[in-house]
Short mmCIF file of C-alpha atoms and ligand atoms in Angstrom, two decimals:
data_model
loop_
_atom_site.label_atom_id
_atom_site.label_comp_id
_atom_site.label_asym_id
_atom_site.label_seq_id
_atom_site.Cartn_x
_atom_site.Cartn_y
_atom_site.Cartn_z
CA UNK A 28 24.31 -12.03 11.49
CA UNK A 29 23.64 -8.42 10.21
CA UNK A 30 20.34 -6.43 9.11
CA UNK A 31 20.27 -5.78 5.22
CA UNK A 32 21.65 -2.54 6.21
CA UNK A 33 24.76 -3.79 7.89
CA UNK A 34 23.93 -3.41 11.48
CA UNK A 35 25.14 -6.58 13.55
CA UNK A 36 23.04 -6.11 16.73
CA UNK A 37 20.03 -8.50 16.00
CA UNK A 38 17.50 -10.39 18.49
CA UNK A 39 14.92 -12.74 18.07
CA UNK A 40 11.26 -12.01 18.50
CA UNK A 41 7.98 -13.37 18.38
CA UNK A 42 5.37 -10.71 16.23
CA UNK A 43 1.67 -12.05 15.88
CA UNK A 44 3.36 -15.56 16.97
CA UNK A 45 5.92 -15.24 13.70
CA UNK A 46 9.52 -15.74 14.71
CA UNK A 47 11.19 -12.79 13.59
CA UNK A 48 14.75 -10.83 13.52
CA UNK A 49 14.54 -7.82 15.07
CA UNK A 50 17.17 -5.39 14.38
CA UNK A 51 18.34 -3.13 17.47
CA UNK A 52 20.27 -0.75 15.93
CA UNK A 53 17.58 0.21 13.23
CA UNK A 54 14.43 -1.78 14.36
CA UNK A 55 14.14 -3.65 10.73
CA UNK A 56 12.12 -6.90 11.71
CA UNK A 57 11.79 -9.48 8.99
CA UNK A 58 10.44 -13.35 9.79
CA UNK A 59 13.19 -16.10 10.21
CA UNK A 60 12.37 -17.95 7.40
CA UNK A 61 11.19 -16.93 4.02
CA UNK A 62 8.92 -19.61 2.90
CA UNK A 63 6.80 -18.26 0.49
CA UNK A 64 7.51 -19.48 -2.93
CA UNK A 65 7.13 -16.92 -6.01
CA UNK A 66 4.55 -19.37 -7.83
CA UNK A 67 2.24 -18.64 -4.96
CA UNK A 68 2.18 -15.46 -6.46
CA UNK A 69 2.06 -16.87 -10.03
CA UNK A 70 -1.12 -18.46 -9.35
CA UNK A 71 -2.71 -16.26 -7.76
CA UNK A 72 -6.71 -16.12 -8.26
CA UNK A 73 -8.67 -12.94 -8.97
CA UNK A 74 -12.22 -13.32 -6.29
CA UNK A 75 -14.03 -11.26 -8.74
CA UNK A 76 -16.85 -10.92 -6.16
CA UNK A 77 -14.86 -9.52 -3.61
CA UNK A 78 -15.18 -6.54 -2.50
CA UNK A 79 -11.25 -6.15 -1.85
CA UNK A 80 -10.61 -5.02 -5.64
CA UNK A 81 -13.08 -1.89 -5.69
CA UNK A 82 -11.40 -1.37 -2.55
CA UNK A 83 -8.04 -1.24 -4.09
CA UNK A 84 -9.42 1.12 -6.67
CA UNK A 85 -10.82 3.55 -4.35
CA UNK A 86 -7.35 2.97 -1.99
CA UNK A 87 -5.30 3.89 -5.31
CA UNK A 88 -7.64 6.99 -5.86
CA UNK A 89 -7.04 8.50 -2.51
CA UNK A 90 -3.61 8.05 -3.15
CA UNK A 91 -3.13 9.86 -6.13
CA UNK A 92 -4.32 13.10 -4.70
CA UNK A 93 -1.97 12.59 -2.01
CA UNK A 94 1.13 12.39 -4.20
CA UNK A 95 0.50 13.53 -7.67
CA UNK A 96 2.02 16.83 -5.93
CA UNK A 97 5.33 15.84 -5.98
CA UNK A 98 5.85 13.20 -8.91
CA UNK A 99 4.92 12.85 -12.58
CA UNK A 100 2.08 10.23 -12.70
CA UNK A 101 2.46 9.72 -16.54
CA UNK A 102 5.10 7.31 -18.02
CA UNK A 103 4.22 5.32 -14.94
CA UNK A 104 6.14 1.75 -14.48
CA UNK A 105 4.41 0.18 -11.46
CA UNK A 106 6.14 -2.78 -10.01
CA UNK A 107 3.78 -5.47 -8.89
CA UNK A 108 0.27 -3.74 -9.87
CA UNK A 109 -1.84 -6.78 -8.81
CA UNK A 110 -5.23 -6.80 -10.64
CA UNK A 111 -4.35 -3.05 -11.88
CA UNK A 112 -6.53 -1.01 -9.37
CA UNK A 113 -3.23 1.76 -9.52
CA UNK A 114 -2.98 1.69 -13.42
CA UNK A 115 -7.55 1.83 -13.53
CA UNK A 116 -7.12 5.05 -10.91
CA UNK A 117 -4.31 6.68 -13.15
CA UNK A 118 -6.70 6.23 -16.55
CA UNK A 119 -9.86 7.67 -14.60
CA UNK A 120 -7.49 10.45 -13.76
CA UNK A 121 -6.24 11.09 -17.44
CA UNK A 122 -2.41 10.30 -16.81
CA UNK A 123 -1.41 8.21 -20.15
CA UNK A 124 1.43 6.12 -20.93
CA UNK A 125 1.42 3.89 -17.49
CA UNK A 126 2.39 0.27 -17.78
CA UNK A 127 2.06 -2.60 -14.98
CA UNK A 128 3.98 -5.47 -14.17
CA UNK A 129 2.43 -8.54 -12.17
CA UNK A 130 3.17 -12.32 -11.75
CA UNK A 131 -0.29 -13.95 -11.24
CA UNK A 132 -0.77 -14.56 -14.98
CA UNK A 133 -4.64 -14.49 -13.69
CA UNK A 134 -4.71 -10.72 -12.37
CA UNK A 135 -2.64 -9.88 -16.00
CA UNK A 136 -5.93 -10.90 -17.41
CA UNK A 137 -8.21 -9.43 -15.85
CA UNK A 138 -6.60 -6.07 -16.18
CA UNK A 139 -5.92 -6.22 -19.77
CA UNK A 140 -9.87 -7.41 -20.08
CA UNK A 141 -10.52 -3.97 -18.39
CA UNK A 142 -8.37 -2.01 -21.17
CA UNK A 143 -5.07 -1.44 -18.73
CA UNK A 144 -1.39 -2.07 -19.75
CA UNK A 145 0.29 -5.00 -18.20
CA UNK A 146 3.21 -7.37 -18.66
CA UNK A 147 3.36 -10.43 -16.74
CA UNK A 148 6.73 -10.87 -14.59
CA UNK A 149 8.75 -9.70 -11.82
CA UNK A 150 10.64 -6.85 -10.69
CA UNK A 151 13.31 -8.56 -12.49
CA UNK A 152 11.79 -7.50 -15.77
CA UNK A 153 11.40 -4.16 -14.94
CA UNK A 154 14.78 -3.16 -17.22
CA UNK A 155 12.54 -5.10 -20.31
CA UNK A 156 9.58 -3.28 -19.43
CA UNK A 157 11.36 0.38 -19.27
CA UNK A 158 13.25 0.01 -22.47
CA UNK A 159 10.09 -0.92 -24.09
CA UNK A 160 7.35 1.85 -22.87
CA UNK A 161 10.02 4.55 -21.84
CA UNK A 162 8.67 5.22 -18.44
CA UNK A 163 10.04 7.65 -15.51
CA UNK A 164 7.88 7.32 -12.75
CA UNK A 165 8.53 3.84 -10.73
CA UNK A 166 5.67 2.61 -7.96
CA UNK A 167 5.70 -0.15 -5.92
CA UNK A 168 2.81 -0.18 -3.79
CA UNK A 169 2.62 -3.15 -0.84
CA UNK A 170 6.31 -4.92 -3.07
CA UNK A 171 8.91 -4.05 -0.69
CA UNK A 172 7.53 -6.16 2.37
CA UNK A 173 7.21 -9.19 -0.06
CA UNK A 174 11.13 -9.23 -1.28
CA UNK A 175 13.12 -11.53 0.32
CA UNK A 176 15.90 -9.03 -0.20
CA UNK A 177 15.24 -5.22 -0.38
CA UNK A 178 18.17 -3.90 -1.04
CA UNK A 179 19.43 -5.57 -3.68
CA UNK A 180 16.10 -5.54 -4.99
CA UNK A 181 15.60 -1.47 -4.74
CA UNK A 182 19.26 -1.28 -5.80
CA UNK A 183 18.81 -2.94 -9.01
CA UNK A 184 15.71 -0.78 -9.79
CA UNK A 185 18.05 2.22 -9.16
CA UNK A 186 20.95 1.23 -11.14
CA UNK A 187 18.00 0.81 -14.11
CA UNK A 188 16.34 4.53 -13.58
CA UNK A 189 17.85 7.25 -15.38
CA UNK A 190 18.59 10.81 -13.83
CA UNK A 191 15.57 12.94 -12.45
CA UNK A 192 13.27 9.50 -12.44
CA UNK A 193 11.65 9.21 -9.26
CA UNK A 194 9.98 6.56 -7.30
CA UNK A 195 7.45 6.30 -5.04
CA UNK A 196 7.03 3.37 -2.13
CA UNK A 197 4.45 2.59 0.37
CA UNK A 198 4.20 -0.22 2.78
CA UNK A 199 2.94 -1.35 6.10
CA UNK A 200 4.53 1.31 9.02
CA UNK A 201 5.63 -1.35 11.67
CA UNK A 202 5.62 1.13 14.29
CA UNK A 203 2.00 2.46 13.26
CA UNK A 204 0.17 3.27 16.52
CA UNK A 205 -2.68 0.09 15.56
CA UNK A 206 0.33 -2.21 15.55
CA UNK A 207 1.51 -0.82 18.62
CA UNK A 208 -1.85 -0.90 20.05
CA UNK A 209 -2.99 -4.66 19.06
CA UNK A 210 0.36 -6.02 20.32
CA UNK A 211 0.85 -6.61 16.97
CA UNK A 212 -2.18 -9.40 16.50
CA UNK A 213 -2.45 -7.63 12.67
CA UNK A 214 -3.23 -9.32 9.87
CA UNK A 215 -0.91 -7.61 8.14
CA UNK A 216 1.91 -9.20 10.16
CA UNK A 217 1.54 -12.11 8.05
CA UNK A 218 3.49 -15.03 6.29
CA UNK A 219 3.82 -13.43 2.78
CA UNK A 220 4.99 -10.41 4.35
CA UNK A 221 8.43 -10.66 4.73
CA UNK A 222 9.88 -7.11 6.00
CA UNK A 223 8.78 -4.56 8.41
CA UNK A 224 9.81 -1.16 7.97
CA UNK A 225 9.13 2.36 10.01
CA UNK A 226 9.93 5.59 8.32
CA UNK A 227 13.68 5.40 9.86
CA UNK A 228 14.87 2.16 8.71
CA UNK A 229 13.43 2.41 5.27
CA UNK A 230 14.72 5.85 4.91
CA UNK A 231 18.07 4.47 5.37
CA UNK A 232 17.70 2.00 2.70
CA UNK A 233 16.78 4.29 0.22
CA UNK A 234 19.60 6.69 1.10
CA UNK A 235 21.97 3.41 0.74
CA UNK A 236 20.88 3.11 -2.63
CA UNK A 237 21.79 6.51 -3.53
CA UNK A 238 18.05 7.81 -3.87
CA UNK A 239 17.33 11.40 -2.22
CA UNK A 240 14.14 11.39 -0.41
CA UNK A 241 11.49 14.13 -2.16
CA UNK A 242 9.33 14.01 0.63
CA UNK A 243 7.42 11.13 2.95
CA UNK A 244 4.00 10.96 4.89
CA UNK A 245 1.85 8.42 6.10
CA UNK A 246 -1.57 7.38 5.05
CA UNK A 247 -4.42 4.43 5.76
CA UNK A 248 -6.02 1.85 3.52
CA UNK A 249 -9.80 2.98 3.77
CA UNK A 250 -8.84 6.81 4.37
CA UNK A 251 -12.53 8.77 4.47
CA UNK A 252 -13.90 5.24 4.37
CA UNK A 253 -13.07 4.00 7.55
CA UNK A 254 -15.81 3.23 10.11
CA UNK A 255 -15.84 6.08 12.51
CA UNK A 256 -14.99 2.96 15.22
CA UNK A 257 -11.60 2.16 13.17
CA UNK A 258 -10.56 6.41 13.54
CA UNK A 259 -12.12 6.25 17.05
CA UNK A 260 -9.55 3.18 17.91
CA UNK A 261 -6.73 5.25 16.13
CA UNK A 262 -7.36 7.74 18.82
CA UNK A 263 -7.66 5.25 21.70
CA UNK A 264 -11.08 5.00 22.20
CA UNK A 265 -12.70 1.62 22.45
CA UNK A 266 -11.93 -1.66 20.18
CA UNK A 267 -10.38 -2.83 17.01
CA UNK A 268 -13.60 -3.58 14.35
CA UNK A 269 -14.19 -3.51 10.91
CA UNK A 270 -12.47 -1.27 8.92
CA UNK A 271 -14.82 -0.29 6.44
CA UNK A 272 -17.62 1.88 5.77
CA UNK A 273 -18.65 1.89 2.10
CA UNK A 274 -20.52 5.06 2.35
CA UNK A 275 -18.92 6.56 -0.04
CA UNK A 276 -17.45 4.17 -2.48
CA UNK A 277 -20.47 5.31 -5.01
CA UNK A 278 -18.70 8.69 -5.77
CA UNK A 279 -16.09 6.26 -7.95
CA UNK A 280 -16.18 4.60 -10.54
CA UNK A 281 -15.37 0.61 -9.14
CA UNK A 282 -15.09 -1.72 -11.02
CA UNK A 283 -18.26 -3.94 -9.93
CA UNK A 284 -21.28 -2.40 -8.45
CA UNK A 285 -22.10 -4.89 -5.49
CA UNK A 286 -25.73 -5.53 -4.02
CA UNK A 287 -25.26 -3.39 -1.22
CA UNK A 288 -24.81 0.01 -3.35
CA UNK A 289 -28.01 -1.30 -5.26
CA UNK A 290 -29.78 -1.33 -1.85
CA UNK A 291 -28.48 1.93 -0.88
CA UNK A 292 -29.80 3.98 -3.74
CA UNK A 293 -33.07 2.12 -3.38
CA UNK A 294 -33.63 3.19 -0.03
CA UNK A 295 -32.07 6.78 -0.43
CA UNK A 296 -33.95 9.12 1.30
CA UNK A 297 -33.81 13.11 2.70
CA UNK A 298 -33.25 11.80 6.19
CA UNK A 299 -30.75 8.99 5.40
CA UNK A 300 -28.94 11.71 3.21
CA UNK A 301 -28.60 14.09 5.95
CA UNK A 302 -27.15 11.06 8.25
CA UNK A 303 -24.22 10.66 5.38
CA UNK A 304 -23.53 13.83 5.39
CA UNK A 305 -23.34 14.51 9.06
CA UNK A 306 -21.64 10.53 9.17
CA UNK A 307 -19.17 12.01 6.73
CA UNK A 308 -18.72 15.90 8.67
CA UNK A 309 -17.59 13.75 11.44
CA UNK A 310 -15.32 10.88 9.74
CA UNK A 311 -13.26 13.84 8.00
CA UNK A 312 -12.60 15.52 11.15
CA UNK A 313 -11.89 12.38 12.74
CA UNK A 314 -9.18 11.45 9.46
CA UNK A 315 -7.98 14.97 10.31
CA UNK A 316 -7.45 13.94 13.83
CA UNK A 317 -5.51 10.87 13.14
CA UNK A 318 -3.86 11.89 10.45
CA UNK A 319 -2.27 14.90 12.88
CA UNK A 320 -1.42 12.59 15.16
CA UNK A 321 0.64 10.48 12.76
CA UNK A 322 -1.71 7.19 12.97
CA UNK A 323 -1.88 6.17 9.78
CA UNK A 324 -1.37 2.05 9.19
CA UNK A 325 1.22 2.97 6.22
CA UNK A 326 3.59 5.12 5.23
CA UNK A 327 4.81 6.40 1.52
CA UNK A 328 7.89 7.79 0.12
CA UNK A 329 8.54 9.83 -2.86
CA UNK A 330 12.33 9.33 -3.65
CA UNK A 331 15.12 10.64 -6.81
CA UNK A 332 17.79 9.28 -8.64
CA UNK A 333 19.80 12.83 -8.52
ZN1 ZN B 28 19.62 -2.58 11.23
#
């Protein structure tokens, strides 16, 4: 038995009570069996009333002022886009020309309902997709840990890009301090997801390709949203909680304004003002804490067909 990247030193683990491969030569884990059908994806459901999507939107925000410094974010092909929270945050940013592609035919129409450009399929289409848009700039946020095989899959998508086109992954960072920390009871150790990476391991991958890493880093979810207990965990003081803290999801534009923000700017007042600001002083030196640290949950790569 070998790892996808050819080592042939592998063990068997239990992660979150998952049977797993573990890889000892590069540390790639992945589960024993893949099990998760591609119509579960398909037929997928949009909770409309869930917070999760605004989240998503102000996740993909934060994330383009973390990378737009390295990579063209117009002409924009992004590989799995869910319910389009990437493609929204591009358009609020003023990048043009960026096309998704998704297989829940349900989250294709919500984002074309919300004036975003998607095609329903697979990273299999992507060659369709490219030849039809001309696009330069590949993303695939959160894909790579649902492919049941990587490589192949990352070496197609290369052998499809033309010179100079760049790509940009994130996923889960398996050896993230939280994981580390929670013995890895995540819930993102989970059944759909089907690789672990750390920055090593996925590294090599890309290099196998052929790509030429631009330049890597590591970020969280919730970034200046998280609770102040979630950055106090990341730097080991007291217990996993919530993650969230919505303080601040008002400054975007989300896609739904929930009950809570109604209730918020009812009760705004001087005093509760100067607690979100002072909440907010501390939560950014906190980020700047764990982010010096290295503590982020994930971890994102900007890479180049040369
Ligand atoms: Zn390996």
């Amino acid at each position: 038995m070998e790892c996808v990247l050819g080592h042939n030193n592998i063990k068997e683990e239990l992660f979150n009570d998952i049977p797993m491969y573990c890889c000892i030569s590069c540390r790639l884990v992945w589960r024993q069996t893949f099990d998760v059908p591609i119509a579960r994806y398909e037929d997928k459901e949009i909770r409309v009333y869930e917070t999760k999507i605004n989240d998503r939107l102000a996740n993909s925000l934060d994330r383009i002022k973390t990378i737009r410094k390295y990579v063209d974010l117009n002409n924009i092909c992004d590989i799995g886009s869910g319910e389009g929270a990437f493609l929204n945050a591009l358009a609020q940013f003023g990048y043009t020309n960026s096309v998704g592609i998704e297989p829940s035919n349900k989250s294709v129409e919500f984002a074309v309902e919300h004036g975003l450009c998607m095609e329903n399929g697979t990273i299999e289409d992507v060659a369709r997709v490219v030849a039809k848009y001309n696009l330069h700039t590949f993303t695939m946020f959160h894909l790579i840990e649902h492919l049941p095989n990587p490589l192949v899959a990352v070496q197609k998508l290369f052998n499809i890009m033309q010179q100079k086109d760049k790509l940009v992954i994130e996923t889960p960072n398996f050896d993230s301090y939280v994981f580390h920390r929670v013995n890895y009871k995540h819930n993102l150790i989970c059944s759909e997801h089907l690789f672990y990476f750390n920055e090593n391991n996925l590294q090599l991958l890309l290099e196998k390709v052929g790509f030429s890493v631009v330049v890597h880093g590591k970020r969280d979810f919730y970034g200046l949203n998280s609770s102040i207990r979630t950055f106090l965990f990341k730097l080991r003081f007291g217990k996993m909680s919530g993650h969230r803290n919505a303080n601040d999801a008002n400054n975007v534009k989300l896609y739904f304004t929930n009950e809570s923000n109604f209730k918020r700017k009812d009760s705004i007042n001087i005093y509760a003002n100067l607690i979100n600001v002072f909440k907010k002083s501390v939560r950014l030196v906190l980020r700047k804490l764990v982010h010096l640290l290295g503590r982020e949950d994930y971890m994102w790569f900007v890479v180049q067909k040369l």
